[in-house]
XYZ file of C-alpha atoms in Angstrom:
711
model
C 67.848 80.721 117.917
C 66.720 83.104 115.151
C 68.868 82.866 112.026
C 70.084 86.382 111.189
C 71.884 88.294 108.435
C 70.638 86.205 105.550
C 71.556 87.451 102.084
C 68.325 87.284 100.107
C 67.033 88.078 96.639
C 63.380 88.343 95.661
C 62.236 88.387 92.042
C 59.233 90.321 90.771
C 57.649 91.376 87.474
C 59.613 94.057 85.639
C 58.654 97.622 86.672
C 57.241 96.521 90.043
C 60.550 96.648 91.920
C 59.679 99.742 93.984
C 56.356 98.209 94.987
C 58.263 95.152 96.205
C 60.740 97.321 98.135
C 57.856 99.020 99.939
C 56.471 95.626 100.942
C 59.828 94.259 102.074
C 60.746 97.334 104.118
C 57.356 97.199 105.834
C 58.074 93.558 106.685
C 61.435 94.497 108.235
C 63.905 93.903 105.399
C 67.166 95.855 105.449
C 69.651 97.061 102.834
C 67.153 96.774 99.984
C 68.825 97.211 96.605
C 66.816 97.269 93.393
C 67.900 95.519 90.218
C 65.796 94.796 87.126
C 63.029 92.341 88.074
C 64.144 91.924 91.651
C 65.338 93.257 94.994
C 68.372 92.144 97.021
C 68.061 92.591 100.774
C 69.138 91.330 104.171
C 66.955 89.836 106.851
C 66.408 87.048 109.322
C 64.327 83.896 109.113
C 61.228 85.749 110.284
C 61.528 88.094 107.288
C 61.804 85.063 104.991
C 58.536 83.680 106.323
C 56.771 87.045 106.172
C 57.946 87.691 102.607
C 56.761 84.276 101.412
C 53.430 84.630 103.169
C 52.641 88.331 102.759
C 54.265 89.765 99.629
C 51.739 90.329 96.864
C 54.407 91.302 94.311
C 57.136 88.701 94.907
C 57.952 85.851 92.542
C 60.840 83.714 93.787
C 62.752 84.149 97.058
C 66.387 82.995 97.050
C 68.871 82.607 99.915
C 72.385 83.096 98.583
C 74.888 80.455 99.746
C 77.928 81.480 97.706
C 78.913 84.083 95.128
C 81.976 83.680 92.930
C 83.789 84.899 89.821
C 83.161 82.535 86.932
C 86.180 81.813 84.752
C 84.890 78.620 83.143
C 82.394 75.806 83.679
C 84.719 74.007 86.109
C 84.184 76.799 88.645
C 80.502 75.891 88.864
C 81.244 72.342 90.005
C 84.113 73.466 92.265
C 82.178 76.097 94.228
C 79.002 74.017 94.348
C 80.829 71.064 95.897
C 82.432 73.252 98.594
C 79.033 74.167 100.088
C 78.195 72.111 103.228
C 74.997 70.686 101.773
C 74.255 68.447 104.754
C 73.572 71.616 106.759
C 70.630 72.261 104.447
C 69.206 68.797 103.711
C 70.033 65.188 104.485
C 71.014 62.346 102.196
C 67.530 60.907 102.757
C 65.872 64.070 101.416
C 65.239 64.950 97.783
C 66.564 67.900 95.815
C 66.344 69.598 92.435
C 68.470 72.141 90.616
C 67.792 74.962 88.170
C 69.886 77.600 86.449
C 69.514 80.969 84.755
C 72.256 82.225 82.448
C 72.560 85.821 81.207
C 75.293 86.990 78.801
C 77.822 84.420 79.985
C 80.557 82.324 78.439
C 78.597 79.371 79.828
C 75.722 79.286 77.343
C 73.674 76.222 78.259
C 71.566 76.660 81.401
C 70.592 72.958 81.496
C 74.240 71.935 81.437
C 75.070 74.472 84.153
C 72.242 73.088 86.306
C 73.536 69.553 85.734
C 76.986 70.582 87.005
C 75.422 71.783 90.263
C 73.414 68.555 90.564
C 76.548 66.454 90.056
C 78.495 68.496 92.619
C 75.764 68.031 95.236
C 75.480 64.306 94.519
C 79.264 63.882 94.732
C 79.393 65.863 97.997
C 77.026 63.361 99.639
C 78.667 60.356 97.930
C 82.086 61.346 99.279
C 80.758 61.925 102.792
C 77.966 59.339 103.158
C 78.723 56.869 100.345
C 75.323 57.418 98.793
C 73.470 60.142 96.959
C 70.132 61.852 97.671
C 67.392 61.372 95.089
C 66.282 64.052 92.646
C 62.620 65.148 92.640
C 61.983 67.808 89.975
C 58.382 68.511 91.110
C 58.342 68.999 94.895
C 61.824 68.386 96.289
C 62.785 68.859 99.929
C 65.224 71.533 98.760
C 65.611 73.307 95.434
C 68.982 74.797 94.473
C 69.314 77.604 91.942
C 72.374 78.767 90.003
C 72.372 82.299 88.607
C 75.040 83.428 86.139
C 75.350 86.963 84.816
C 78.409 87.664 82.672
C 81.384 86.561 84.809
C 79.546 86.514 88.155
C 77.733 83.499 89.555
C 75.805 82.668 92.699
C 74.292 79.503 94.123
C 71.172 79.881 96.233
C 68.417 77.950 97.928
C 64.984 78.558 96.448
C 63.019 79.182 99.653
C 59.777 79.915 97.825
C 59.558 76.648 95.908
C 56.970 77.462 93.278
C 56.756 81.126 92.345
C 54.929 83.085 95.032
C 52.488 84.453 92.466
C 50.859 81.012 92.630
C 48.587 81.645 95.598
C 47.022 78.192 95.700
C 43.503 79.093 94.610
C 43.978 78.372 90.896
C 43.986 74.751 89.703
C 45.164 75.653 86.214
C 45.815 78.653 84.000
C 42.725 80.079 82.332
C 43.090 81.398 78.788
C 44.806 84.822 78.665
C 45.020 84.976 82.482
C 46.704 87.841 84.294
C 49.462 86.670 86.637
C 48.465 87.163 90.249
C 51.372 89.413 91.243
C 50.855 91.541 88.125
C 47.193 91.866 89.108
C 48.270 92.957 92.603
C 50.641 95.531 91.084
C 47.791 96.864 88.946
C 45.662 97.250 92.089
C 48.494 98.979 93.944
C 48.908 101.403 91.042
C 45.161 102.036 91.050
C 45.275 103.043 94.737
C 43.060 100.122 95.757
C 44.722 99.563 99.189
C 43.634 103.031 100.307
C 40.220 102.846 98.643
C 39.425 99.465 100.186
C 40.277 100.746 103.669
C 37.622 103.401 103.101
C 35.095 100.681 102.234
C 34.806 101.685 98.573
C 33.564 99.196 95.977
C 35.331 97.132 93.313
C 34.126 96.017 89.891
C 35.718 93.891 87.165
C 33.365 93.733 84.152
C 35.616 91.319 82.221
C 36.609 89.151 85.146
C 37.709 86.025 83.270
C 38.895 83.507 85.856
C 38.556 86.048 88.674
C 42.186 86.976 89.329
C 41.615 90.707 89.808
C 38.543 90.066 91.963
C 40.406 87.692 94.264
C 43.508 89.889 94.533
C 41.248 92.865 95.308
C 39.581 90.825 98.065
C 42.964 89.778 99.462
C 43.959 93.444 99.761
C 40.584 94.628 101.061
C 40.580 92.042 103.862
C 44.351 92.192 104.454
C 44.490 88.452 103.805
C 48.054 87.273 103.108
C 48.341 86.004 99.520
C 50.128 82.854 100.691
C 47.344 81.947 103.108
C 46.175 78.914 101.109
C 49.537 77.714 99.794
C 50.508 74.243 100.994
C 54.062 74.103 99.679
C 57.052 76.378 100.177
C 60.677 75.661 99.361
C 61.747 76.175 102.967
C 59.466 73.459 104.409
C 62.031 70.704 103.704
C 65.053 72.831 104.650
C 66.918 71.611 107.743
C 67.091 75.157 109.122
C 63.330 75.627 108.879
C 61.965 76.692 112.293
C 58.484 75.185 112.592
C 57.614 77.079 115.786
C 58.637 80.424 114.295
C 56.696 79.699 111.098
C 53.587 78.887 113.136
C 54.055 82.081 115.158
C 54.412 84.233 112.026
C 51.405 82.567 110.407
C 49.258 83.108 113.514
C 50.279 86.773 113.790
C 49.509 87.436 110.137
C 46.202 85.592 110.390
C 45.155 87.909 113.233
C 45.608 90.927 110.941
C 42.846 89.785 108.546
C 40.056 92.356 108.740
C 36.439 92.707 107.616
C 35.639 94.738 104.500
C 32.463 96.781 104.184
C 32.408 97.339 100.424
C 31.125 95.321 97.466
C 33.272 93.278 95.059
C 31.506 92.238 91.850
C 32.525 90.768 88.533
C 30.909 89.597 85.347
C 31.944 88.116 82.025
C 30.182 87.061 78.836
C 31.969 83.682 78.813
C 30.121 80.966 80.748
C 33.266 78.831 81.153
C 35.202 81.812 82.526
C 32.474 82.491 85.095
C 32.486 78.831 86.113
C 36.264 78.958 86.555
C 36.099 82.206 88.515
C 33.472 80.776 90.892
C 35.743 77.778 91.482
C 38.797 79.978 92.125
C 36.853 82.344 94.385
C 35.684 79.374 96.449
C 39.255 78.059 96.731
C 40.353 81.499 97.955
C 37.651 81.555 100.619
C 35.740 84.545 99.222
C 32.450 82.981 98.082
C 30.468 85.184 100.473
C 32.353 88.379 99.600
C 32.712 88.262 95.802
C 29.667 88.079 93.529
C 30.091 87.070 89.869
C 27.590 86.450 87.089
C 27.462 85.803 83.353
C 26.509 88.996 81.551
C 27.186 90.879 78.351
C 28.835 94.265 78.790
C 25.813 95.980 77.239
C 23.539 94.369 79.849
C 25.352 95.911 82.806
C 23.086 97.526 85.379
C 24.089 99.288 88.582
C 22.949 97.390 91.678
C 21.742 99.388 94.670
C 24.811 98.587 96.789
C 26.991 100.385 94.218
C 25.075 103.649 94.497
C 25.981 104.410 98.115
C 29.735 104.678 97.545
C 32.031 104.997 94.567
C 34.903 102.651 93.893
C 37.396 101.243 91.414
C 36.643 99.577 88.091
C 39.608 97.466 87.054
C 39.628 95.902 83.595
C 41.951 93.523 81.793
C 40.196 93.656 78.399
C 41.388 91.792 75.307
C 44.197 93.460 73.403
C 45.682 92.927 69.975
C 48.650 90.745 70.880
C 46.407 88.439 72.829
C 42.898 87.860 71.606
C 42.014 90.133 68.724
C 43.019 92.836 66.309
C 43.414 96.465 67.337
C 40.850 97.978 64.901
C 38.152 95.582 66.089
C 38.919 96.300 69.717
C 38.757 100.099 69.550
C 34.977 99.941 69.496
C 34.968 97.760 72.623
C 37.226 100.158 74.542
C 35.094 103.159 73.635
C 31.935 101.205 74.512
C 32.904 100.194 78.032
C 34.353 103.602 78.925
C 31.204 105.427 77.777
C 29.013 102.866 79.545
C 30.713 103.346 82.902
C 30.944 107.101 82.437
C 27.155 107.086 82.246
C 26.418 104.419 84.877
C 29.113 105.027 87.524
C 30.156 108.703 87.466
C 32.811 109.589 90.009
C 34.329 106.103 90.067
C 37.974 105.447 89.226
C 38.861 103.326 86.198
C 42.117 101.385 85.686
C 42.709 99.616 82.364
C 45.627 97.365 81.429
C 46.354 96.801 77.756
C 49.166 95.461 75.617
C 48.408 98.116 72.992
C 48.909 101.717 74.120
C 46.888 102.806 71.083
C 43.799 101.213 72.623
C 44.013 103.195 75.859
C 43.940 106.408 73.815
C 40.517 105.439 72.446
C 39.011 105.946 75.899
C 37.352 109.418 75.838
C 38.653 110.463 79.250
C 41.640 112.415 80.442
C 44.315 110.053 81.745
C 45.091 110.740 85.413
C 48.311 108.730 85.363
C 50.045 105.949 83.452
C 52.286 103.034 84.385
C 54.040 100.257 82.517
C 53.765 96.632 83.638
C 54.850 93.361 82.076
C 52.365 90.495 82.003
C 54.875 87.776 81.239
C 56.695 88.949 78.124
C 53.911 91.328 77.105
C 54.650 94.993 77.779
C 51.431 96.553 79.017
C 50.240 100.089 79.624
C 48.149 100.692 82.737
C 46.021 103.824 82.385
C 44.059 105.352 85.245
C 41.027 107.603 84.779
C 38.320 109.362 86.755
C 34.830 108.817 85.351
C 33.916 112.440 84.823
C 32.421 113.876 81.647
C 34.852 116.723 81.066
C 32.615 118.136 78.339
C 29.768 118.667 80.786
C 31.846 120.441 83.388
C 31.287 124.184 83.247
C 33.843 126.237 85.112
C 34.013 129.973 85.560
C 36.608 131.550 83.279
C 39.949 132.402 84.828
C 40.426 135.969 85.976
C 42.995 138.117 84.204
C 45.386 137.355 87.050
C 44.624 133.642 86.727
C 45.407 133.775 83.010
C 48.713 135.515 83.759
C 49.537 132.852 86.351
C 48.713 130.069 83.898
C 50.885 131.601 81.175
C 53.738 132.074 83.627
C 53.478 128.459 84.806
C 53.443 127.193 81.208
C 56.580 129.202 80.425
C 58.437 128.147 83.579
C 57.457 124.482 83.267
C 58.684 124.290 79.662
C 61.964 125.995 80.501
C 62.659 124.089 83.708
C 61.379 120.809 82.275
C 64.094 120.941 79.606
C 66.715 121.854 82.224
C 65.576 119.051 84.538
C 65.663 116.442 81.771
C 69.093 117.615 80.640
C 70.404 117.610 84.224
C 68.851 114.315 85.295
C 66.706 116.055 87.931
C 63.290 114.526 88.649
C 62.173 116.669 91.624
C 62.340 120.438 91.291
C 60.629 123.764 91.919
C 58.673 124.946 88.913
C 57.207 128.180 90.312
C 58.120 130.310 93.339
C 55.785 133.264 93.897
C 56.852 134.687 90.521
C 53.669 136.786 90.501
C 53.046 138.540 93.866
C 49.281 137.969 93.744
C 49.790 134.222 93.283
C 51.998 133.753 96.292
C 52.709 130.030 96.156
C 55.645 127.696 95.616
C 55.039 124.727 93.323
C 57.277 121.662 93.413
C 57.008 118.704 91.048
C 58.159 115.205 91.984
C 58.839 112.539 89.348
C 56.285 114.176 87.003
C 53.677 112.500 89.206
C 53.153 114.466 92.425
C 52.839 118.202 93.020
C 53.031 120.228 96.216
C 51.516 123.711 96.246
C 52.818 125.643 99.241
C 50.754 128.725 99.973
C 52.658 131.482 101.721
C 50.518 133.237 104.299
C 48.944 136.308 102.715
C 49.271 139.777 104.281
C 46.428 140.637 106.660
C 45.226 143.512 104.472
C 44.213 141.146 101.644
C 40.662 139.936 102.114
C 40.198 136.221 102.706
C 37.808 135.681 99.765
C 40.395 137.164 97.378
C 43.087 134.835 98.725
C 40.756 131.853 98.377
C 39.783 132.726 94.805
C 43.422 132.993 93.738
C 44.294 129.716 95.428
C 41.340 127.996 93.746
C 42.647 129.197 90.395
C 46.105 127.859 91.220
C 44.714 124.438 92.133
C 42.649 124.416 88.945
C 45.516 125.411 86.652
C 48.306 123.246 88.123
C 47.004 119.753 87.160
C 46.183 120.941 83.645
C 49.489 122.657 82.901
C 51.733 120.125 84.629
C 49.704 117.127 83.394
C 49.206 115.346 86.711
C 46.234 113.742 88.418
C 44.456 116.333 90.581
C 44.437 113.731 93.382
C 48.236 113.975 93.379
C 48.280 117.735 94.042
C 48.905 118.458 97.722
C 48.245 121.856 99.290
C 50.416 123.088 102.144
C 50.078 126.389 104.003
C 53.298 128.020 105.122
C 53.232 130.485 107.990
C 55.422 131.483 110.853
C 55.452 128.577 113.300
C 55.450 129.202 116.990
C 55.703 127.014 120.023
C 54.255 123.557 119.643
C 52.750 124.297 116.204
C 56.095 123.521 114.619
C 55.392 119.863 115.357
C 51.952 119.933 113.743
C 51.148 117.080 111.386
C 48.688 117.474 108.569
C 47.451 113.889 108.645
C 48.366 110.410 109.805
C 48.258 108.575 106.483
C 51.829 107.218 106.670
C 51.799 107.004 102.876
C 55.297 107.075 101.416
C 56.413 107.342 97.808
C 59.880 106.969 96.309
C 61.730 109.730 94.454
C 65.185 109.837 92.889
C 68.100 112.249 93.082
C 71.746 111.999 92.022
C 71.725 108.213 91.949
C 69.860 107.814 95.241
C 66.288 106.945 96.166
C 64.382 108.643 98.977
C 61.056 108.150 100.692
C 58.785 111.194 100.627
C 55.463 111.809 102.345
C 53.070 114.325 100.838
C 50.324 114.158 103.453
C 51.593 113.916 107.006
C 54.026 116.835 107.269
C 54.439 120.366 105.997
C 57.689 119.330 104.290
C 57.889 116.199 102.189
C 61.125 114.654 103.457
C 63.573 116.303 101.056
C 64.595 119.961 100.817
C 64.869 120.543 97.082
C 66.938 123.723 97.409
C 69.766 121.718 99.021
C 70.199 119.526 95.940
C 73.574 121.084 94.900
C 74.907 120.745 98.458
C 73.968 117.081 98.595
C 75.554 116.583 95.174
C 78.785 118.255 96.322
C 78.935 116.078 99.430
C 78.348 112.936 97.358
C 81.227 113.910 95.066
C 83.679 114.849 97.842
C 83.346 112.259 100.628
C 84.909 109.149 99.142
C 86.980 107.478 101.856
C 86.045 110.196 104.357
C 83.915 110.444 107.494
C 80.719 112.526 107.492
C 78.814 114.050 110.404
C 75.266 115.111 109.480
C 73.738 117.418 112.117
C 70.065 118.437 112.287
C 69.867 115.658 109.737
C 66.102 115.680 109.051
C 65.451 112.530 106.928
C 69.120 111.844 106.233
C 69.150 112.536 102.504
C 72.703 113.900 102.842
C 73.699 110.709 104.656
C 72.394 108.443 101.889
C 74.152 110.408 99.156
C 77.382 110.436 101.173
C 77.157 106.653 101.475
C 76.564 106.370 97.724
C 79.596 108.618 97.205
C 81.791 106.159 99.091
C 82.000 107.749 102.538
C 84.060 105.619 104.910
C 81.546 106.281 107.681
C 78.571 108.511 108.424
C 77.075 109.749 111.687
C 73.547 111.151 111.609
C 72.072 113.198 114.464
C 68.587 114.656 114.901
C 66.354 115.323 117.899
C 63.382 113.652 116.210
C 63.028 109.887 116.492
C 60.604 110.000 113.550
C 63.180 111.610 111.273
C 66.014 109.327 112.387
C 63.853 106.299 111.584
C 63.075 107.919 108.229
C 66.801 108.434 107.629
C 67.431 104.751 108.371
C 64.723 103.726 105.912
C 66.304 105.945 103.256
C 69.716 104.348 103.598
C 68.113 100.892 103.635
C 66.245 101.785 100.459
C 69.605 102.429 98.802
C 71.012 99.102 100.009
C 73.718 100.747 102.118
C 72.712 100.109 105.723
C 75.713 98.850 107.725
C 77.588 99.331 110.989
C 79.594 102.094 109.293
C 76.490 104.280 109.307
C 75.363 105.314 112.796
C 72.197 107.172 113.804
C 71.479 109.088 117.010
C 68.312 110.656 118.415
C 69.703 113.575 120.394
C 69.781 117.313 120.896
C 72.578 118.389 118.569
C 74.411 120.720 120.949
C 74.339 118.200 123.780
C 75.553 115.477 121.442
C 78.439 117.635 120.188
C 79.567 118.323 123.750
C 79.938 114.588 124.381
C 81.301 113.354 121.045
C 84.986 112.399 121.048
C 85.384 111.441 117.391
C 86.743 113.618 114.592
C 85.330 114.113 111.099
C 86.416 115.035 107.580
C 83.104 116.607 106.551
C 80.478 118.124 108.846
C 77.133 119.200 107.415
C 75.419 121.681 109.723
C 71.906 122.732 108.699
C 70.085 124.060 111.782
C 66.514 125.386 111.790
C 65.910 129.108 112.061
C 63.970 128.713 115.272
C 62.649 125.814 117.307
C 61.290 124.828 120.684
C 61.858 121.556 122.428
C 58.721 119.502 122.903
C 58.662 120.586 126.531
C 58.822 124.221 125.420
C 61.632 124.973 127.896
C 64.558 125.034 125.440
C 64.540 127.597 122.640
C 66.862 127.469 119.635
C 67.581 130.641 117.647
C 70.071 130.234 114.817
C 71.242 133.865 115.005
C 72.228 133.311 118.626
C 73.191 129.643 118.714
C 75.261 129.410 115.528
C 78.332 130.655 117.388
C 78.387 127.806 119.887
C 77.443 125.286 117.194
C 80.371 126.202 114.947
C 82.773 126.268 117.902
C 81.662 122.781 118.937
C 81.934 121.498 115.364
C 85.419 122.975 114.986
C 86.621 120.996 118.005
C 85.890 117.708 116.236
C 86.835 118.823 112.702
C 89.980 117.253 111.290
C 92.751 119.647 110.269
C 92.046 119.019 106.591
C 88.289 118.845 107.102
C 85.432 121.119 106.087
C 82.189 122.309 107.673
C 79.299 123.069 105.326
C 77.063 125.440 107.273
C 73.656 126.287 105.816
C 70.534 127.980 107.102
C 67.322 129.504 105.747
C 67.114 132.657 107.873
C 66.989 135.503 105.340
C 68.193 138.129 107.836
C 71.057 136.006 109.142
C 74.313 137.876 109.830
C 77.567 135.904 110.049
C 80.204 137.566 112.250
C 83.394 135.997 110.916
C 85.567 137.898 113.418
C 84.343 135.554 116.153
C 86.275 132.685 114.536
C 89.870 133.921 113.976
C 91.291 130.410 113.449
C 88.798 129.481 110.766
C 88.722 130.289 107.064
C 85.126 131.145 106.158
C 83.837 131.437 102.601
C 80.303 132.299 101.485
C 79.458 129.733 98.789
C 75.715 130.459 98.612
C 75.615 131.309 94.905
C 77.191 127.976 93.941
C 74.578 126.062 95.949
C 71.550 127.423 94.074
C 70.318 125.355 91.128
C 68.419 126.821 88.198
C 64.983 126.026 89.630
C 65.693 128.323 92.603
C 67.447 131.070 90.629
C 64.449 133.389 91.107
C 64.795 133.015 94.862
C 68.551 133.097 95.579
C 67.962 133.785 99.276
C 66.172 130.467 99.791
C 69.217 129.536 101.874
C 72.678 130.835 102.766
C 75.696 128.540 102.806
C 79.305 128.788 104.013
C 82.366 126.592 103.647
C 84.405 126.611 106.863
C 87.966 125.246 107.178
C 90.917 125.675 109.496
C 93.295 128.495 108.586
C 96.332 127.086 106.773
C 98.661 128.407 109.490
C 96.568 126.959 112.342
């Protein structure tokens, strides 16, 4: 029988937590909750096996057995001895203990670990009159104590050795990059997508080959734990050998061929020898080519000329192998070399000295921070284009006006956003009629440019020229990578076109709002997964639902639901006709670590669902579309017609002290309040418009609806 509802915690390098969440959710983890250098989540035994085998970012994986308040050191022994240890390993097995102590009255981690060891030994002595042996290297079971302030937990270490140890490295080469940090660097450099397209990979300072091997793992979809022979769960009594074999076989079947080229070189003969050994251990001798070569001797081989690719470099930096002044020349040398030899390629550089990355004579596309052990590193990403050689036509007078307007708005709204803690906002909304676009910025990293359909009388070439100027100006003014600018065309949708998808990339990113995290998708849909204009409404619901029940209708991706849960809602019910959006809503609440039986999700036509529902609610959020067809095309929804029945149905299940928040985006909408004599209706639209939408106050209309006090 599959073991379910395990309480798990996975460690990871600092600043890679969201990458780990993405992996875990894809593997089936639930209730993911981020903390510094780790993610707590729930899952079954299958998820444990998949995480150990497939996660490229994970470090340790712990199964929590008990959590307790720590008053003094005696509590450690007491709670440790109460655990039924013979359910996890026998007296004939071996065990080991470890401890981590953070800001606690118990200062000595070795002493704390010893208390757990003594408790386990005494548990078996009392029950079996003998003690299991301790094996500090490869025990049957490893037990870990974690103490933070006055909270403590005792867990099984199901990973054994840290999962960053893939099994291909016999020892640590000098100044090596940890494997999971290397994988994070490749994720940040967009290598998973590039490798699927068969693009090439180059590491010109490959050292012991870590980046090359991790790149090959990703390119071939080979699980990073494929060659590991030891996991902490292998000696655990609840280990399911058949399930482990099944998971391993399924994952093995997903390994795929890769059509690109992976090459590395290094000036150090010993490093090349070590990399060849590691590459062989990882099973990539036929895929990865390495050779001893000076940087100045680099020549482009023919196979690199057919397609571009990613150059990933972990060069020496001051805190590691040299002094900053001496290294500046090296950084300038390799960037100029590859700019000349491999134009159009992407370049990702990790360095422990941010000053060194600024020596590279290229515009930075994006930046990230990673920690290689205790060393704080900057990861800078570039496109190998000689900006000096690019000759572009000057902006038109209108283009100059648009640029100046965008500069002004971005400065003003950037200050407001920082002051307000807002990371996703509208920075421009058709302020100039000739530049009829809406521009939204997400996390200072991604931009959507939504082009409103131009009037028919404007010639197509004029529209195109203006849009080209917009797409040219936006990355420069807003300081984002042009690859992260997404164009969307907004027009009146009819019939089945309302279900049109732009792409099928299934690429999701994480954004933040009001203490919550949400998945967004910039490629596959016209909208990204979050309606930015509804931010104040979501904030109000978060602040007013504690201990209350929420019904979220026409829920879209459930952003309101997640914020209600964060605000302490007693229960939430989420309804949408789209299975895709309901699944998205579930992923959002899982991302915030709040998925539970108190939060229910339904794929259903809203009106039909309301007719059948027999519950009552404190808060109902009603945000219908202006117009929609069912997929069959037989049922037509028109908000101006159907709002009457919708509000009547909602009122029937609204508690006497409850409130309906009714919002819609139909600019010509007329609300006939006389049709609802028992309800108190208040237009609250102006209070639901944040500063970034102040130039477009009709972006939505919103009403607060309650029962009359004398009802």
